[in-house]
Amino acid sequence: MSQAPMTLDMFIHGEWHAGSSGDRIEVMNPAKGELLATVPDGGQDEIDRAVESAHEGLAAWRATHPRQRSKVLYQIATTLQERAEEFATLYTLNSGSSMWTGLWTMNDVAGRRFEYYAGMADKIRGDTFVTPGEYLSYTLREPVGVTGHIIPWNGPLWIGSRTIAPALAAGNAVVIKPSKEAPLTLLKFAEMATECGLPPGVLNVVTGRGSTMGDRFAGHPGFDGIYFTGSTATGRRIMEQSAGNEVHSVMELGGKSPNIVFEDCDMESALDGAIMAIFANSGQICVAGSRLLVQESIHDEFVEKLVARARDVKIGGPDAGALMGPVITARQKERILDYIESGRAEAELVTGGGTPPDPELQDGYFLEPTIFDRVPNGARIAREEIFGPVLSVTSFVDQDEAVMLANDTDYGLASAVWTENLMRAHQMAEAIEAGQVYVNHYYTAAFEISRSSYKASGHGISEGPDAINEYLTHKAVSIKTGESSWE
Ligand code: NAP
């Protein structure tokens, strides 16, 4: 039975705000193609208000002892884990992802990140330096200030926690602009986090359309840092919009990640990995293994088995226990179908290519798992990020050709290598130009590992202990302690 649509407002300075224009954005349930909620269609007024509120929040949060900040972040982690089912339900309704993914996100991704950075909040420290003359020289580490976070629709808390948790741990205030497609969990999260002890204004969420609110947000002079996750095209636009403000920034952008299978792999594991890499969350994962590179000597056997497995992939809504849910919007489905159409002219379609026939799936935005074989590396489907369940398979003869194909891309987000040869694994890990290399598995759940991206996949450090540095400044202090000076 359908639910009545929810009405959620923006969360600014610890309170709900309906927005000055009165206009609302419709948020859909992609598994059913029906209205799930409305949120305010915000603009300049709301951004100004949220940034002003964040400056007030910043003063209070900076004055909070780091040990107390740590306790608040830990409380956020614990509360999110206690309320995981409620947040996971909201997330799956808004994204179409499986309930399993939702619970994992709340407990082990977002909850875990807040735990992790809670532990770092009271361990931020500078260094002392040996300098000429008689001086005591050291660095003070200070928060960047008011930070703006722009989050995509695929996993708002999954992605959002990656920048929000270290930003808060470092003592910054945060204003978030979630995607108009999936703002619900971040709105409820901001309320929950404030109840956990964040002073008003430390965490604000404004809703609006990227096409209208986005530029005003990214270019707002009140921000000291901009932390963006989304497509490369939007990231470039945001860098232009914010260039005049000299802000700190981290850009987590798109990918077209190679998943490389050598003849000396454990084939069963590599097949499972290849399916997960592209079809989990219907390929709507930035690090999805969307380019499968298979050694020619095993190509035919591998692709035949892969196609058989792809045809068995379960497709369904959040409660179906399916690997593949819907894609996020009807527009995104059309966009992916357009890529599939262009792929038909460039390569061999070996499975999928349309909407699954199941009558139960006709209202939602579902697609079949789709595989193209013999894809030239210059083909559009091999070069552009599709962000859907579409895999390109290309073969290679030897390791040198595998490296050449893997790196012949504009992107450098992630990669995987399947081999039982340890020396080859190390050589490939060094040769691939990507921020992540998985060996004999796909996707890492280790948020404790620091990483960055290559090429058009962005810049800055995400995850792990080093990410906190993106939210801190180095202030150099030198105190004269004697008569001898620099000369
Ligand atoms: P997107 O179209 O680039 O949008 C990302 C965010 O930017 C959304 O909140 C969007 O708002 C906003 N936005 C759009 N135009 C803007 C503008 N002119 N100024 C400021 N903000 C603007 O990306 P998406 O389709 O939501 O997400 C998919 C993309 O994100 C893929 O490319 C994927 O690879 C990438 N991604 C990367 C990572 C990573 O860690 N590297 C992780 C996840 C996703 P609206 O939605 O309201 O328009």
PDB file of N, CA and C in Angstrom, residues 222-297:
ATOM      1  N   GLY A 222      30.889  33.165   2.057  1.00  0.00           N
ATOM      2  CA  GLY A 222      30.967  32.826   3.493  1.00  0.00           C
ATOM      3  C   GLY A 222      31.616  31.479   3.773  1.00  0.00           C
ATOM      4  N   PHE A 223      31.909  30.715   2.718  1.00  0.00           N
ATOM      5  CA  PHE A 223      32.546  29.408   2.954  1.00  0.00           C
ATOM      6  C   PHE A 223      34.067  29.534   2.968  1.00  0.00           C
ATOM      7  N   ASP A 224      34.674  28.764   3.878  1.00  0.00           N
ATOM      8  CA  ASP A 224      36.136  28.672   3.919  1.00  0.00           C
ATOM      9  C   ASP A 224      36.622  27.398   3.236  1.00  0.00           C
ATOM     10  N   GLY A 225      35.708  26.458   3.026  1.00  0.00           N
ATOM     11  CA  GLY A 225      36.081  25.205   2.357  1.00  0.00           C
ATOM     12  C   GLY A 225      34.875  24.637   1.632  1.00  0.00           C
ATOM     13  N   ILE A 226      35.134  24.004   0.481  1.00  0.00           N
ATOM     14  CA  ILE A 226      34.060  23.345  -0.275  1.00  0.00           C
ATOM     15  C   ILE A 226      34.478  21.883  -0.478  1.00  0.00           C
ATOM     16  N   TYR A 227      33.602  20.983  -0.084  1.00  0.00           N
ATOM     17  CA  TYR A 227      33.869  19.542  -0.151  1.00  0.00           C
ATOM     18  C   TYR A 227      32.777  18.928  -1.019  1.00  0.00           C
ATOM     19  N   PHE A 228      33.174  18.539  -2.218  1.00  0.00           N
ATOM     20  CA  PHE A 228      32.180  18.114  -3.214  1.00  0.00           C
ATOM     21  C   PHE A 228      32.355  16.647  -3.568  1.00  0.00           C
ATOM     22  N   THR A 229      31.253  15.931  -3.638  1.00  0.00           N
ATOM     23  CA  THR A 229      31.253  14.591  -4.215  1.00  0.00           C
ATOM     24  C   THR A 229      30.176  14.563  -5.288  1.00  0.00           C
ATOM     25  N   GLY A 230      30.563  14.145  -6.487  1.00  0.00           N
ATOM     26  CA  GLY A 230      29.595  14.109  -7.586  1.00  0.00           C
ATOM     27  C   GLY A 230      30.332  13.917  -8.894  1.00  0.00           C
ATOM     28  N   SER A 231      29.703  14.322  -9.964  1.00  0.00           N
ATOM     29  CA  SER A 231      30.298  14.065 -11.280  1.00  0.00           C
ATOM     30  C   SER A 231      31.458  15.031 -11.554  1.00  0.00           C
ATOM     31  N   THR A 232      32.299  14.637 -12.472  1.00  0.00           N
ATOM     32  CA  THR A 232      33.450  15.470 -12.828  1.00  0.00           C
ATOM     33  C   THR A 232      32.989  16.792 -13.434  1.00  0.00           C
ATOM     34  N   ALA A 233      31.950  16.740 -14.258  1.00  0.00           N
ATOM     35  CA  ALA A 233      31.480  17.978 -14.899  1.00  0.00           C
ATOM     36  C   ALA A 233      31.024  18.984 -13.845  1.00  0.00           C
ATOM     37  N   THR A 234      30.239  18.524 -12.868  1.00  0.00           N
ATOM     38  CA  THR A 234      29.765  19.455 -11.828  1.00  0.00           C
ATOM     39  C   THR A 234      30.933  19.910 -10.959  1.00  0.00           C
ATOM     40  N   GLY A 235      31.848  18.996 -10.663  1.00  0.00           N
ATOM     41  CA  GLY A 235      33.014  19.355  -9.849  1.00  0.00           C
ATOM     42  C   GLY A 235      33.807  20.487 -10.482  1.00  0.00           C
ATOM     43  N   ARG A 236      33.975  20.399 -11.796  1.00  0.00           N
ATOM     44  CA  ARG A 236      34.736  21.467 -12.487  1.00  0.00           C
ATOM     45  C   ARG A 236      34.002  22.800 -12.390  1.00  0.00           C
ATOM     46  N   ARG A 237      32.703  22.741 -12.528  1.00  0.00           N
ATOM     47  CA  ARG A 237      31.896  23.962 -12.446  1.00  0.00           C
ATOM     48  C   ARG A 237      32.013  24.574 -11.036  1.00  0.00           C
ATOM     49  N   ILE A 238      31.980  23.707 -10.036  1.00  0.00           N
ATOM     50  CA  ILE A 238      32.071  24.183  -8.647  1.00  0.00           C
ATOM     51  C   ILE A 238      33.441  24.813  -8.384  1.00  0.00           C
ATOM     52  N   MET A 239      34.488  24.219  -8.947  1.00  0.00           N
ATOM     53  CA  MET A 239      35.823  24.808  -8.758  1.00  0.00           C
ATOM     54  C   MET A 239      35.865  26.207  -9.378  1.00  0.00           C
ATOM     55  N   GLU A 240      35.200  26.369 -10.525  1.00  0.00           N
ATOM     56  CA  GLU A 240      35.156  27.702 -11.142  1.00  0.00           C
ATOM     57  C   GLU A 240      34.364  28.670 -10.268  1.00  0.00           C
ATOM     58  N   GLN A 241      33.207  28.205  -9.790  1.00  0.00           N
ATOM     59  CA  GLN A 241      32.337  29.080  -8.993  1.00  0.00           C
ATOM     60  C   GLN A 241      33.010  29.541  -7.713  1.00  0.00           C
ATOM     61  N   SER A 242      33.832  28.660  -7.125  1.00  0.00           N
ATOM     62  CA  SER A 242      34.412  28.983  -5.820  1.00  0.00           C
ATOM     63  C   SER A 242      35.833  29.546  -5.938  1.00  0.00           C
ATOM     64  N   ALA A 243      36.341  29.637  -7.185  1.00  0.00           N
ATOM     65  CA  ALA A 243      37.750  30.019  -7.363  1.00  0.00           C
ATOM     66  C   ALA A 243      38.065  31.375  -6.734  1.00  0.00           C
ATOM     67  N   GLY A 244      37.133  32.313  -6.828  1.00  0.00           N
ATOM     68  CA  GLY A 244      37.404  33.661  -6.324  1.00  0.00           C
ATOM     69  C   GLY A 244      37.449  33.736  -4.807  1.00  0.00           C
ATOM     70  N   ASN A 245      37.056  32.690  -4.124  1.00  0.00           N
ATOM     71  CA  ASN A 245      36.966  32.741  -2.655  1.00  0.00           C
ATOM     72  C   ASN A 245      38.148  32.081  -1.950  1.00  0.00           C
ATOM     73  N   GLU A 246      39.101  31.558  -2.747  1.00  0.00           N
ATOM     74  CA  GLU A 246      40.299  30.912  -2.169  1.00  0.00           C
ATOM     75  C   GLU A 246      39.938  29.908  -1.077  1.00  0.00           C
ATOM     76  N   VAL A 247      39.037  29.014  -1.372  1.00  0.00           N
ATOM     77  CA  VAL A 247      38.603  28.040  -0.362  1.00  0.00           C
ATOM     78  C   VAL A 247      39.475  26.780  -0.400  1.00  0.00           C
ATOM     79  N   HIS A 248      39.531  26.102   0.738  1.00  0.00           N
ATOM     80  CA  HIS A 248      40.079  24.736   0.743  1.00  0.00           C
ATOM     81  C   HIS A 248      39.081  23.873  -0.030  1.00  0.00           C
ATOM     82  N   SER A 249      39.568  22.806  -0.674  1.00  0.00           N
ATOM     83  CA  SER A 249      38.578  21.950  -1.317  1.00  0.00           C
ATOM     84  C   SER A 249      39.051  20.507  -1.433  1.00  0.00           C
ATOM     85  N   VAL A 250      38.067  19.630  -1.405  1.00  0.00           N
ATOM     86  CA  VAL A 250      38.283  18.224  -1.756  1.00  0.00           C
ATOM     87  C   VAL A 250      37.246  17.914  -2.825  1.00  0.00           C
ATOM     88  N   MET A 251      37.692  17.308  -3.901  1.00  0.00           N
ATOM     89  CA  MET A 251      36.795  16.949  -5.006  1.00  0.00           C
ATOM     90  C   MET A 251      36.824  15.440  -5.185  1.00  0.00           C
ATOM     91  N   GLU A 252      35.703  14.800  -4.931  1.00  0.00           N
ATOM     92  CA  GLU A 252      35.548  13.345  -5.130  1.00  0.00           C
ATOM     93  C   GLU A 252      34.650  13.179  -6.344  1.00  0.00           C
ATOM     94  N   LEU A 253      35.244  12.832  -7.482  1.00  0.00           N
ATOM     95  CA  LEU A 253      34.480  12.918  -8.732  1.00  0.00           C
ATOM     96  C   LEU A 253      34.235  11.541  -9.348  1.00  0.00           C
ATOM     97  N   GLY A 254      33.965  11.527 -10.642  1.00  0.00           N
ATOM     98  CA  GLY A 254      33.504  10.304 -11.295  1.00  0.00           C
ATOM     99  C   GLY A 254      34.604   9.283 -11.545  1.00  0.00           C
ATOM    100  N   GLY A 255      34.201   8.137 -12.085  1.00  0.00           N
ATOM    101  CA  GLY A 255      35.163   7.073 -12.356  1.00  0.00           C
ATOM    102  C   GLY A 255      34.740   6.201 -13.533  1.00  0.00           C
ATOM    103  N   LYS A 256      35.683   5.454 -14.050  1.00  0.00           N
ATOM    104  CA  LYS A 256      35.424   4.448 -15.090  1.00  0.00           C
ATOM    105  C   LYS A 256      36.448   3.358 -14.813  1.00  0.00           C
ATOM    106  N   SER A 257      36.209   2.623 -13.744  1.00  0.00           N
ATOM    107  CA  SER A 257      37.282   1.840 -13.133  1.00  0.00           C
ATOM    108  C   SER A 257      37.514   0.504 -13.824  1.00  0.00           C
ATOM    109  N   PRO A 258      38.792   0.177 -14.097  1.00  0.00           N
ATOM    110  CA  PRO A 258      39.121  -1.104 -14.719  1.00  0.00           C
ATOM    111  C   PRO A 258      39.160  -2.234 -13.691  1.00  0.00           C
ATOM    112  N   ASN A 259      38.550  -3.347 -14.057  1.00  0.00           N
ATOM    113  CA  ASN A 259      38.562  -4.548 -13.230  1.00  0.00           C
ATOM    114  C   ASN A 259      39.308  -5.594 -14.078  1.00  0.00           C
ATOM    115  N   ILE A 260      40.536  -5.938 -13.680  1.00  0.00           N
ATOM    116  CA  ILE A 260      41.468  -6.640 -14.585  1.00  0.00           C
ATOM    117  C   ILE A 260      41.622  -8.102 -14.155  1.00  0.00           C
ATOM    118  N   VAL A 261      41.276  -8.999 -15.065  1.00  0.00           N
ATOM    119  CA  VAL A 261      41.283 -10.428 -14.732  1.00  0.00           C
ATOM    120  C   VAL A 261      42.373 -11.126 -15.536  1.00  0.00           C
ATOM    121  N   PHE A 262      43.374 -11.668 -14.835  1.00  0.00           N
ATOM    122  CA  PHE A 262      44.461 -12.402 -15.491  1.00  0.00           C
ATOM    123  C   PHE A 262      44.134 -13.890 -15.554  1.00  0.00           C
ATOM    124  N   GLU A 263      44.802 -14.583 -16.475  1.00  0.00           N
ATOM    125  CA  GLU A 263      44.542 -16.024 -16.665  1.00  0.00           C
ATOM    126  C   GLU A 263      44.906 -16.833 -15.431  1.00  0.00           C
ATOM    127  N   ASP A 264      45.791 -16.281 -14.563  1.00  0.00           N
ATOM    128  CA  ASP A 264      46.191 -17.035 -13.370  1.00  0.00           C
ATOM    129  C   ASP A 264      45.332 -16.691 -12.145  1.00  0.00           C
ATOM    130  N   CYS A 265      44.112 -16.219 -12.382  1.00  0.00           N
ATOM    131  CA  CYS A 265      43.229 -15.857 -11.251  1.00  0.00           C
ATOM    132  C   CYS A 265      42.483 -17.088 -10.739  1.00  0.00           C
ATOM    133  N   ASP A 266      41.836 -16.929  -9.591  1.00  0.00           N
ATOM    134  CA  ASP A 266      40.841 -17.909  -9.137  1.00  0.00           C
ATOM    135  C   ASP A 266      39.544 -17.496  -9.847  1.00  0.00           C
ATOM    136  N   MET A 267      39.172 -18.259 -10.891  1.00  0.00           N
ATOM    137  CA  MET A 267      38.117 -17.775 -11.788  1.00  0.00           C
ATOM    138  C   MET A 267      36.764 -17.598 -11.092  1.00  0.00           C
ATOM    139  N   GLU A 268      36.423 -18.492 -10.189  1.00  0.00           N
ATOM    140  CA  GLU A 268      35.111 -18.375  -9.528  1.00  0.00           C
ATOM    141  C   GLU A 268      35.030 -17.065  -8.735  1.00  0.00           C
ATOM    142  N   SER A 269      36.104 -16.764  -8.000  1.00  0.00           N
ATOM    143  CA  SER A 269      36.098 -15.509  -7.216  1.00  0.00           C
ATOM    144  C   SER A 269      36.052 -14.305  -8.145  1.00  0.00           C
ATOM    145  N   ALA A 270      36.799 -14.373  -9.242  1.00  0.00           N
ATOM    146  CA  ALA A 270      36.833 -13.232 -10.165  1.00  0.00           C
ATOM    147  C   ALA A 270      35.457 -13.017 -10.805  1.00  0.00           C
ATOM    148  N   LEU A 271      34.753 -14.115 -11.087  1.00  0.00           N
ATOM    149  CA  LEU A 271      33.400 -13.980 -11.664  1.00  0.00           C
ATOM    150  C   LEU A 271      32.460 -13.324 -10.657  1.00  0.00           C
ATOM    151  N   ASP A 272      32.490 -13.824  -9.408  1.00  0.00           N
ATOM    152  CA  ASP A 272      31.637 -13.210  -8.370  1.00  0.00           C
ATOM    153  C   ASP A 272      31.977 -11.728  -8.222  1.00  0.00           C
ATOM    154  N   GLY A 273      33.282 -11.450  -8.207  1.00  0.00           N
ATOM    155  CA  GLY A 273      33.729 -10.069  -8.026  1.00  0.00           C
ATOM    156  C   GLY A 273      33.281  -9.175  -9.165  1.00  0.00           C
ATOM    157  N   ALA A 274      33.347  -9.699 -10.389  1.00  0.00           N
ATOM    158  CA  ALA A 274      32.973  -8.880 -11.550  1.00  0.00           C
ATOM    159  C   ALA A 274      31.481  -8.545 -11.516  1.00  0.00           C
ATOM    160  N   ILE A 275      30.672  -9.497 -11.049  1.00  0.00           N
ATOM    161  CA  ILE A 275      29.221  -9.247 -10.954  1.00  0.00           C
ATOM    162  C   ILE A 275      28.945  -8.176  -9.896  1.00  0.00           C
ATOM    163  N   MET A 276      29.551  -8.343  -8.731  1.00  0.00           N
ATOM    164  CA  MET A 276      29.361  -7.357  -7.645  1.00  0.00           C
ATOM    165  C   MET A 276      29.830  -5.973  -8.095  1.00  0.00           C
ATOM    166  N   ALA A 277      30.978  -5.964  -8.782  1.00  0.00           N
ATOM    167  CA  ALA A 277      31.631  -4.700  -9.134  1.00  0.00           C
ATOM    168  C   ALA A 277      30.721  -3.803  -9.974  1.00  0.00           C
ATOM    169  N   ILE A 278      29.913  -4.398 -10.852  1.00  0.00           N
ATOM    170  CA  ILE A 278      29.124  -3.549 -11.744  1.00  0.00           C
ATOM    171  C   ILE A 278      27.627  -3.591 -11.443  1.00  0.00           C
ATOM    172  N   PHE A 279      27.131  -4.670 -10.849  1.00  0.00           N
ATOM    173  CA  PHE A 279      25.674  -4.747 -10.690  1.00  0.00           C
ATOM    174  C   PHE A 279      25.178  -4.393  -9.283  1.00  0.00           C
ATOM    175  N   ALA A 280      26.051  -4.410  -8.261  1.00  0.00           N
ATOM    176  CA  ALA A 280      25.612  -3.986  -6.926  1.00  0.00           C
ATOM    177  C   ALA A 280      25.110  -2.545  -7.028  1.00  0.00           C
ATOM    178  N   ASN A 281      24.004  -2.274  -6.377  1.00  0.00           N
ATOM    179  CA  ASN A 281      23.385  -0.932  -6.405  1.00  0.00           C
ATOM    180  C   ASN A 281      23.138  -0.471  -7.845  1.00  0.00           C
ATOM    181  N   SER A 282      22.937  -1.450  -8.737  1.00  0.00           N
ATOM    182  CA  SER A 282      22.673  -1.172 -10.155  1.00  0.00           C
ATOM    183  C   SER A 282      23.761  -0.317 -10.805  1.00  0.00           C
ATOM    184  N   GLY A 283      24.990  -0.531 -10.361  1.00  0.00           N
ATOM    185  CA  GLY A 283      26.117   0.188 -10.979  1.00  0.00           C
ATOM    186  C   GLY A 283      26.207   1.642 -10.559  1.00  0.00           C
ATOM    187  N   GLN A 284      25.380   2.061  -9.616  1.00  0.00           N
ATOM    188  CA  GLN A 284      25.369   3.472  -9.197  1.00  0.00           C
ATOM    189  C   GLN A 284      26.331   3.666  -8.027  1.00  0.00           C
ATOM    190  N   ILE A 285      27.555   3.280  -8.246  1.00  0.00           N
ATOM    191  CA  ILE A 285      28.611   3.413  -7.242  1.00  0.00           C
ATOM    192  C   ILE A 285      29.798   4.030  -7.978  1.00  0.00           C
ATOM    193  N   CYS A 286      30.376   5.078  -7.365  1.00  0.00           N
ATOM    194  CA  CYS A 286      31.437   5.795  -8.085  1.00  0.00           C
ATOM    195  C   CYS A 286      32.573   4.872  -8.492  1.00  0.00           C
ATOM    196  N   VAL A 287      32.911   3.901  -7.617  1.00  0.00           N
ATOM    197  CA  VAL A 287      34.057   3.030  -7.908  1.00  0.00           C
ATOM    198  C   VAL A 287      33.641   1.751  -8.644  1.00  0.00           C
ATOM    199  N   ALA A 288      32.436   1.709  -9.185  1.00  0.00           N
ATOM    200  CA  ALA A 288      31.958   0.500  -9.878  1.00  0.00           C
ATOM    201  C   ALA A 288      32.984   0.031 -10.906  1.00  0.00           C
ATOM    202  N   GLY A 289      33.139  -1.288 -11.012  1.00  0.00           N
ATOM    203  CA  GLY A 289      34.071  -1.842 -12.000  1.00  0.00           C
ATOM    204  C   GLY A 289      33.373  -1.930 -13.343  1.00  0.00           C
ATOM    205  N   SER A 290      33.338  -0.807 -14.053  1.00  0.00           N
ATOM    206  CA  SER A 290      32.514  -0.733 -15.270  1.00  0.00           C
ATOM    207  C   SER A 290      33.277  -1.150 -16.517  1.00  0.00           C
ATOM    208  N   ARG A 291      34.622  -1.282 -16.409  1.00  0.00           N
ATOM    209  CA  ARG A 291      35.412  -1.773 -17.557  1.00  0.00           C
ATOM    210  C   ARG A 291      36.079  -3.068 -17.124  1.00  0.00           C
ATOM    211  N   LEU A 292      35.621  -4.173 -17.676  1.00  0.00           N
ATOM    212  CA  LEU A 292      36.224  -5.461 -17.348  1.00  0.00           C
ATOM    213  C   LEU A 292      37.283  -5.769 -18.402  1.00  0.00           C
ATOM    214  N   LEU A 293      38.531  -5.912 -17.966  1.00  0.00           N
ATOM    215  CA  LEU A 293      39.627  -6.255 -18.878  1.00  0.00           C
ATOM    216  C   LEU A 293      40.002  -7.709 -18.596  1.00  0.00           C
ATOM    217  N   VAL A 294      39.839  -8.572 -19.584  1.00  0.00           N
ATOM    218  CA  VAL A 294      40.055 -10.017 -19.384  1.00  0.00           C
ATOM    219  C   VAL A 294      41.169 -10.495 -20.297  1.00  0.00           C
ATOM    220  N   GLN A 295      42.059 -11.306 -19.753  1.00  0.00           N
ATOM    221  CA  GLN A 295      43.147 -11.831 -20.587  1.00  0.00           C
ATOM    222  C   GLN A 295      42.554 -12.708 -21.692  1.00  0.00           C
ATOM    223  N   GLU A 296      43.079 -12.510 -22.903  1.00  0.00           N
ATOM    224  CA  GLU A 296      42.493 -13.155 -24.093  1.00  0.00           C
ATOM    225  C   GLU A 296      42.423 -14.680 -23.948  1.00  0.00           C
ATOM    226  N   SER A 297      43.433 -15.277 -23.291  1.00  0.00           N
ATOM    227  CA  SER A 297      43.497 -16.743 -23.181  1.00  0.00           C
ATOM    228  C   SER A 297      42.309 -17.328 -22.421  1.00  0.00           C
TER     229      SER A 297
END
